[in-house]
Amino acid sequence: MSMPQIILLGAPGSGKGTQAARIVELGYNHVSTGDLLRAEIAKDSKLGQKLKGIISEGKLVDDQTVLDLLKANIDLQKGAYIFDGFPRTIEQAKMLDEQIIQTEKAYAIYLDVSFDELVSRIVNRRTCGKCNEIYNLVNKPPKTEGVCDRCGGELVHRKDDNEKTVQNRMDVFKGQIEPIFSHYEKKGILRRVDASINPDTTFGQIKEMVGR
Ligand SMILES: [Zn+2]
């Protein structure tokens, strides 16, 4: 049985990167528009030259050009894809439906974590300044306060991981995601996955959803 296409949605801190990496292990292709863009420019194709021009002028790549880039690199007949970080707007979501997904089976999977939980996760995050290991004062504290278990480096609290900045990031995300949500909800393909417990539980739910 063929696997459904996945549009992966989640707030910063919801564990989207971790889940995307695990979904790839199920045989999915990970679509990052940034990576495709760089590869297309390196290929020096006609589209690559156009993209290079837009970027060198310091302009934003318009939605239709991004769609052309996806169309040039994706064949839904040949495999299943995870769309990650795209669409970001309702217009992009509609274009993705009409020009790429069309009649293919797809799920918009939302990694559901309450915003309070996300704020607490990020505010309590500490990173090793030496080896970049990530700790959490609530869920995964270091054995010795302020010291990395792995390398003994000093743990740092990133300046923008404070409550106010995180709250702002969440507000921006909420404004972006809500129209996309209702779009996929109307189409009947929105699937909420509880991402508040742990990464294994989240992944288990996704695996079941895609029939693997
Ligand atoms: Zn360390």
PDB file of C-alpha atoms and ligand atoms in Angstrom:
ATOM      1  CA  MET A   1       0.000   0.000   0.000  1.00  0.00           C
ATOM      2  CA  SER A   2       1.354   3.408  -0.832  1.00  0.00           C
ATOM      3  CA  MET A   3       2.044   5.831   1.974  1.00  0.00           C
ATOM      4  CA  PRO A   4       0.142   9.114   2.228  1.00  0.00           C
ATOM      5  CA  GLN A   5       1.952  12.378   1.583  1.00  0.00           C
ATOM      6  CA  ILE A   6       2.646  14.275   4.803  1.00  0.00           C
ATOM      7  CA  ILE A   7       2.441  17.987   5.460  1.00  0.00           C
ATOM      8  CA  LEU A   8       4.157  18.308   8.836  1.00  0.00           C
ATOM      9  CA  LEU A   9       3.031  21.169  11.063  1.00  0.00           C
ATOM     10  CA  GLY A  10       4.291  22.129  14.503  1.00  0.00           C
ATOM     11  CA  ALA A  11       5.289  25.097  16.599  1.00  0.00           C
ATOM     12  CA  PRO A  12       8.928  25.867  17.444  1.00  0.00           C
ATOM     13  CA  GLY A  13       9.916  23.416  20.191  1.00  0.00           C
ATOM     14  CA  SER A  14       7.278  20.813  19.268  1.00  0.00           C
ATOM     15  CA  GLY A  15       9.938  18.335  18.109  1.00  0.00           C
ATOM     16  CA  LYS A  16       9.218  18.679  14.395  1.00  0.00           C
ATOM     17  CA  GLY A  17      12.848  18.137  13.362  1.00  0.00           C
ATOM     18  CA  THR A  18      13.124  14.945  15.417  1.00  0.00           C
ATOM     19  CA  GLN A  19       9.897  13.529  13.994  1.00  0.00           C
ATOM     20  CA  ALA A  20      10.812  14.463  10.422  1.00  0.00           C
ATOM     21  CA  ALA A  21      14.091  12.550  10.758  1.00  0.00           C
ATOM     22  CA  ARG A  22      12.262   9.466  12.018  1.00  0.00           C
ATOM     23  CA  ILE A  23       9.587   9.634   9.308  1.00  0.00           C
ATOM     24  CA  VAL A  24      12.404   9.608   6.735  1.00  0.00           C
ATOM     25  CA  GLU A  25      13.440   6.224   8.172  1.00  0.00           C
ATOM     26  CA  LEU A  26      10.019   4.890   7.100  1.00  0.00           C
ATOM     27  CA  GLY A  27      11.004   5.588   3.497  1.00  0.00           C
ATOM     28  CA  TYR A  28       9.789   9.148   3.088  1.00  0.00           C
ATOM     29  CA  ASN A  29      11.625  11.849   1.170  1.00  0.00           C
ATOM     30  CA  HIS A  30      12.139  15.019   3.173  1.00  0.00           C
ATOM     31  CA  VAL A  31      11.300  18.182   1.267  1.00  0.00           C
ATOM     32  CA  SER A  32      13.090  21.321   2.354  1.00  0.00           C
ATOM     33  CA  THR A  33      12.569  24.212  -0.023  1.00  0.00           C
ATOM     34  CA  GLY A  34      15.875  25.733   1.130  1.00  0.00           C
ATOM     35  CA  ASP A  35      17.829  22.607   0.181  1.00  0.00           C
ATOM     36  CA  LEU A  36      16.024  22.269  -3.164  1.00  0.00           C
ATOM     37  CA  LEU A  37      16.772  25.888  -3.935  1.00  0.00           C
ATOM     38  CA  ARG A  38      20.498  25.511  -3.322  1.00  0.00           C
ATOM     39  CA  ALA A  39      20.614  22.265  -5.338  1.00  0.00           C
ATOM     40  CA  GLU A  40      18.754  23.813  -8.276  1.00  0.00           C
ATOM     41  CA  ILE A  41      21.150  26.759  -8.381  1.00  0.00           C
ATOM     42  CA  ALA A  42      24.108  24.359  -8.255  1.00  0.00           C
ATOM     43  CA  LYS A  43      22.599  22.417 -11.213  1.00  0.00           C
ATOM     44  CA  ASP A  44      22.606  25.690 -13.170  1.00  0.00           C
ATOM     45  CA  SER A  45      19.275  24.770 -14.813  1.00  0.00           C
ATOM     46  CA  LYS A  46      17.079  27.431 -16.378  1.00  0.00           C
ATOM     47  CA  LEU A  47      15.066  27.579 -13.145  1.00  0.00           C
ATOM     48  CA  GLY A  48      18.306  27.631 -11.135  1.00  0.00           C
ATOM     49  CA  GLN A  49      19.519  30.655 -13.066  1.00  0.00           C
ATOM     50  CA  LYS A  50      16.213  32.417 -12.469  1.00  0.00           C
ATOM     51  CA  LEU A  51      16.446  31.683  -8.727  1.00  0.00           C
ATOM     52  CA  LYS A  52      20.029  32.869  -8.603  1.00  0.00           C
ATOM     53  CA  GLY A  53      18.947  36.135 -10.234  1.00  0.00           C
ATOM     54  CA  ILE A  54      16.126  36.715  -7.748  1.00  0.00           C
ATOM     55  CA  ILE A  55      18.381  36.034  -4.764  1.00  0.00           C
ATOM     56  CA  SER A  56      21.318  38.081  -5.980  1.00  0.00           C
ATOM     57  CA  GLU A  57      18.952  41.048  -6.312  1.00  0.00           C
ATOM     58  CA  GLY A  58      18.041  40.499  -2.652  1.00  0.00           C
ATOM     59  CA  LYS A  59      14.414  39.745  -3.508  1.00  0.00           C
ATOM     60  CA  LEU A  60      12.130  37.097  -2.031  1.00  0.00           C
ATOM     61  CA  VAL A  61      11.345  34.088  -4.183  1.00  0.00           C
ATOM     62  CA  ASP A  62       7.640  34.345  -5.054  1.00  0.00           C
ATOM     63  CA  ASP A  63       5.218  31.501  -4.333  1.00  0.00           C
ATOM     64  CA  GLN A  64       4.801  30.374  -7.930  1.00  0.00           C
ATOM     65  CA  THR A  65       8.558  30.058  -8.392  1.00  0.00           C
ATOM     66  CA  VAL A  66       8.767  27.974  -5.207  1.00  0.00           C
ATOM     67  CA  LEU A  67       6.001  25.764  -6.609  1.00  0.00           C
ATOM     68  CA  ASP A  68       7.904  25.428  -9.901  1.00  0.00           C
ATOM     69  CA  LEU A  69      10.928  24.369  -7.889  1.00  0.00           C
ATOM     70  CA  LEU A  70       8.889  21.703  -6.090  1.00  0.00           C
ATOM     71  CA  LYS A  71       7.330  20.488  -9.331  1.00  0.00           C
ATOM     72  CA  ALA A  72      10.754  20.131 -10.938  1.00  0.00           C
ATOM     73  CA  ASN A  73      12.012  17.952  -8.085  1.00  0.00           C
ATOM     74  CA  ILE A  74       9.049  15.948  -6.849  1.00  0.00           C
ATOM     75  CA  ASP A  75       7.206  13.036  -8.369  1.00  0.00           C
ATOM     76  CA  LEU A  76       4.391  11.840  -6.125  1.00  0.00           C
ATOM     77  CA  GLN A  77       3.888   8.819  -8.368  1.00  0.00           C
ATOM     78  CA  LYS A  78       7.312   7.579  -7.383  1.00  0.00           C
ATOM     79  CA  GLY A  79       7.357   8.129  -3.642  1.00  0.00           C
ATOM     80  CA  ALA A  80       6.007   9.688  -0.502  1.00  0.00           C
ATOM     81  CA  TYR A  81       7.143  13.077   0.736  1.00  0.00           C
ATOM     82  CA  ILE A  82       7.161  15.082   3.951  1.00  0.00           C
ATOM     83  CA  PHE A  83       6.599  18.774   3.393  1.00  0.00           C
ATOM     84  CA  ASP A  84       8.314  20.553   6.253  1.00  0.00           C
ATOM     85  CA  GLY A  85       8.279  24.329   6.640  1.00  0.00           C
ATOM     86  CA  PHE A  86       6.012  24.639   3.615  1.00  0.00           C
ATOM     87  CA  PRO A  87       3.248  25.818   3.248  1.00  0.00           C
ATOM     88  CA  ARG A  88       3.547  28.843   5.520  1.00  0.00           C
ATOM     89  CA  THR A  89       0.520  30.696   4.205  1.00  0.00           C
ATOM     90  CA  ILE A  90      -2.976  29.812   3.092  1.00  0.00           C
ATOM     91  CA  GLU A  91      -2.099  30.828  -0.481  1.00  0.00           C
ATOM     92  CA  GLN A  92       0.832  28.414  -0.489  1.00  0.00           C
ATOM     93  CA  ALA A  93      -1.381  25.669   0.954  1.00  0.00           C
ATOM     94  CA  LYS A  94      -3.877  26.102  -1.867  1.00  0.00           C
ATOM     95  CA  MET A  95      -1.145  26.105  -4.503  1.00  0.00           C
ATOM     96  CA  LEU A  96       0.356  22.948  -3.020  1.00  0.00           C
ATOM     97  CA  ASP A  97      -3.057  21.222  -3.227  1.00  0.00           C
ATOM     98  CA  GLU A  98      -3.806  22.334  -6.751  1.00  0.00           C
ATOM     99  CA  GLN A  99      -0.415  21.937  -8.359  1.00  0.00           C
ATOM    100  CA  ILE A 100       1.245  19.095  -6.503  1.00  0.00           C
ATOM    101  CA  ILE A 101      -0.896  16.984  -4.222  1.00  0.00           C
ATOM    102  CA  GLN A 102      -3.992  17.118  -6.432  1.00  0.00           C
ATOM    103  CA  THR A 103      -5.853  13.839  -5.896  1.00  0.00           C
ATOM    104  CA  GLU A 104      -3.076  12.033  -3.986  1.00  0.00           C
ATOM    105  CA  LYS A 105      -3.809  10.882  -0.463  1.00  0.00           C
ATOM    106  CA  ALA A 106      -2.295  13.301   2.061  1.00  0.00           C
ATOM    107  CA  TYR A 107      -2.409  14.128   5.755  1.00  0.00           C
ATOM    108  CA  ALA A 108      -1.595  17.420   7.418  1.00  0.00           C
ATOM    109  CA  ILE A 109      -0.094  16.184  10.671  1.00  0.00           C
ATOM    110  CA  TYR A 110       0.005  18.684  13.519  1.00  0.00           C
ATOM    111  CA  LEU A 111       2.325  18.012  16.445  1.00  0.00           C
ATOM    112  CA  ASP A 112       0.042  19.133  19.202  1.00  0.00           C
ATOM    113  CA  VAL A 113       1.656  20.551  22.336  1.00  0.00           C
ATOM    114  CA  SER A 114      -0.007  23.213  24.455  1.00  0.00           C
ATOM    115  CA  PHE A 115       1.636  26.608  24.108  1.00  0.00           C
ATOM    116  CA  ASP A 116       2.181  26.772  27.880  1.00  0.00           C
ATOM    117  CA  GLU A 117       4.130  23.522  27.677  1.00  0.00           C
ATOM    118  CA  LEU A 118       6.182  24.832  24.738  1.00  0.00           C
ATOM    119  CA  VAL A 119       7.017  28.045  26.551  1.00  0.00           C
ATOM    120  CA  SER A 120       8.101  26.049  29.610  1.00  0.00           C
ATOM    121  CA  ARG A 121      10.205  23.679  27.445  1.00  0.00           C
ATOM    122  CA  ILE A 122      12.044  26.536  25.801  1.00  0.00           C
ATOM    123  CA  VAL A 123      12.463  28.691  28.900  1.00  0.00           C
ATOM    124  CA  ASN A 124      13.940  25.722  30.775  1.00  0.00           C
ATOM    125  CA  ARG A 125      16.260  24.769  27.949  1.00  0.00           C
ATOM    126  CA  ARG A 126      20.007  24.865  28.583  1.00  0.00           C
ATOM    127  CA  THR A 127      22.615  24.173  25.941  1.00  0.00           C
ATOM    128  CA  CYS A 128      26.202  23.040  26.407  1.00  0.00           C
ATOM    129  CA  GLY A 129      28.479  25.776  25.149  1.00  0.00           C
ATOM    130  CA  LYS A 130      31.066  23.194  24.141  1.00  0.00           C
ATOM    131  CA  CYS A 131      29.311  20.175  22.574  1.00  0.00           C
ATOM    132  CA  ASN A 132      25.802  21.643  22.014  1.00  0.00           C
ATOM    133  CA  GLU A 133      24.050  18.908  24.018  1.00  0.00           C
ATOM    134  CA  ILE A 134      20.586  20.123  25.004  1.00  0.00           C
ATOM    135  CA  TYR A 135      19.223  19.858  28.551  1.00  0.00           C
ATOM    136  CA  ASN A 136      15.944  20.778  30.156  1.00  0.00           C
ATOM    137  CA  LEU A 137      15.798  21.788  33.795  1.00  0.00           C
ATOM    138  CA  VAL A 138      12.421  20.044  34.164  1.00  0.00           C
ATOM    139  CA  ASN A 139      12.605  16.930  31.959  1.00  0.00           C
ATOM    140  CA  LYS A 140      16.299  16.344  31.478  1.00  0.00           C
ATOM    141  CA  PRO A 141      18.393  18.161  34.091  1.00  0.00           C
ATOM    142  CA  PRO A 142      22.194  17.760  34.172  1.00  0.00           C
ATOM    143  CA  LYS A 143      23.632  15.721  37.062  1.00  0.00           C
ATOM    144  CA  THR A 144      25.517  18.743  38.314  1.00  0.00           C
ATOM    145  CA  GLU A 145      23.888  22.131  38.033  1.00  0.00           C
ATOM    146  CA  GLY A 146      25.270  24.178  35.154  1.00  0.00           C
ATOM    147  CA  VAL A 147      27.659  21.453  33.941  1.00  0.00           C
ATOM    148  CA  CYS A 148      27.346  19.214  30.854  1.00  0.00           C
ATOM    149  CA  ASP A 149      27.163  15.465  31.726  1.00  0.00           C
ATOM    150  CA  ARG A 150      28.856  14.547  28.502  1.00  0.00           C
ATOM    151  CA  CYS A 151      31.835  16.863  28.247  1.00  0.00           C
ATOM    152  CA  GLY A 152      31.917  18.964  31.417  1.00  0.00           C
ATOM    153  CA  GLY A 153      31.286  22.146  29.444  1.00  0.00           C
ATOM    154  CA  GLU A 154      29.333  25.067  30.844  1.00  0.00           C
ATOM    155  CA  LEU A 155      25.583  25.095  30.230  1.00  0.00           C
ATOM    156  CA  VAL A 156      24.228  28.295  28.803  1.00  0.00           C
ATOM    157  CA  HIS A 157      20.775  29.787  28.681  1.00  0.00           C
ATOM    158  CA  ARG A 158      20.292  31.328  25.248  1.00  0.00           C
ATOM    159  CA  LYS A 159      19.320  34.960  25.526  1.00  0.00           C
ATOM    160  CA  ASP A 160      16.260  34.645  23.271  1.00  0.00           C
ATOM    161  CA  ASP A 161      14.936  31.614  25.187  1.00  0.00           C
ATOM    162  CA  ASN A 162      13.166  33.873  27.687  1.00  0.00           C
ATOM    163  CA  GLU A 163       9.447  33.928  28.309  1.00  0.00           C
ATOM    164  CA  LYS A 164       8.723  37.174  26.502  1.00  0.00           C
ATOM    165  CA  THR A 165      10.543  36.317  23.251  1.00  0.00           C
ATOM    166  CA  VAL A 166       9.114  32.797  23.261  1.00  0.00           C
ATOM    167  CA  GLN A 167       5.602  34.135  23.777  1.00  0.00           C
ATOM    168  CA  ASN A 168       6.147  36.469  20.815  1.00  0.00           C
ATOM    169  CA  ARG A 169       7.381  33.584  18.649  1.00  0.00           C
ATOM    170  CA  MET A 170       4.281  31.595  19.594  1.00  0.00           C
ATOM    171  CA  ASP A 171       1.951  34.475  18.747  1.00  0.00           C
ATOM    172  CA  VAL A 172       3.526  34.781  15.295  1.00  0.00           C
ATOM    173  CA  PHE A 173       3.206  31.027  14.792  1.00  0.00           C
ATOM    174  CA  LYS A 174      -0.435  31.041  15.895  1.00  0.00           C
ATOM    175  CA  GLY A 175      -1.290  33.796  13.433  1.00  0.00           C
ATOM    176  CA  GLN A 176       0.391  31.864  10.617  1.00  0.00           C
ATOM    177  CA  ILE A 177      -0.941  28.415  11.416  1.00  0.00           C
ATOM    178  CA  GLU A 178      -4.604  29.079  12.178  1.00  0.00           C
ATOM    179  CA  PRO A 179      -5.735  29.754   8.582  1.00  0.00           C
ATOM    180  CA  ILE A 180      -3.723  26.730   7.409  1.00  0.00           C
ATOM    181  CA  PHE A 181      -5.390  24.600  10.051  1.00  0.00           C
ATOM    182  CA  SER A 182      -8.900  25.509   9.051  1.00  0.00           C
ATOM    183  CA  HIS A 183      -7.995  24.950   5.400  1.00  0.00           C
ATOM    184  CA  TYR A 184      -6.907  21.358   6.062  1.00  0.00           C
ATOM    185  CA  GLU A 185      -9.697  20.795   8.540  1.00  0.00           C
ATOM    186  CA  LYS A 186     -12.266  21.714   5.888  1.00  0.00           C
ATOM    187  CA  LYS A 187     -10.625  19.263   3.524  1.00  0.00           C
ATOM    188  CA  GLY A 188     -10.847  16.606   6.229  1.00  0.00           C
ATOM    189  CA  ILE A 189      -7.134  15.788   6.205  1.00  0.00           C
ATOM    190  CA  LEU A 190      -5.958  17.481   9.416  1.00  0.00           C
ATOM    191  CA  ARG A 191      -4.617  14.959  11.942  1.00  0.00           C
ATOM    192  CA  ARG A 192      -3.615  16.059  15.438  1.00  0.00           C
ATOM    193  CA  VAL A 193      -0.938  14.030  17.124  1.00  0.00           C
ATOM    194  CA  ASP A 194      -0.316  14.397  20.845  1.00  0.00           C
ATOM    195  CA  ALA A 195       3.299  15.568  21.011  1.00  0.00           C
ATOM    196  CA  SER A 196       3.321  16.435  24.703  1.00  0.00           C
ATOM    197  CA  ILE A 197       4.411  13.062  26.137  1.00  0.00           C
ATOM    198  CA  ASN A 198       7.672  11.941  24.542  1.00  0.00           C
ATOM    199  CA  PRO A 199       9.151  11.561  21.023  1.00  0.00           C
ATOM    200  CA  ASP A 200       8.590   7.772  20.913  1.00  0.00           C
ATOM    201  CA  THR A 201       4.887   8.068  21.682  1.00  0.00           C
ATOM    202  CA  THR A 202       4.511  10.816  19.086  1.00  0.00           C
ATOM    203  CA  PHE A 203       6.289   8.754  16.461  1.00  0.00           C
ATOM    204  CA  GLY A 204       4.214   5.678  17.305  1.00  0.00           C
ATOM    205  CA  GLN A 205       1.047   7.619  16.523  1.00  0.00           C
ATOM    206  CA  ILE A 206       2.439   8.890  13.225  1.00  0.00           C
ATOM    207  CA  LYS A 207       3.575   5.409  12.196  1.00  0.00           C
ATOM    208  CA  GLU A 208       0.142   3.998  12.807  1.00  0.00           C
ATOM    209  CA  MET A 209      -1.446   6.854  10.907  1.00  0.00           C
ATOM    210  CA  VAL A 210       0.600   6.208   7.776  1.00  0.00           C
ATOM    211  CA  GLY A 211       0.092   2.445   8.018  1.00  0.00           C
ATOM    212  CA  ARG A 212       3.662   1.406   8.778  1.00  0.00           C
TER     213      ARG A 212
HETATM  214 ZN    ZN B   1      28.865  19.238  26.529  1.00  0.00          ZN
END
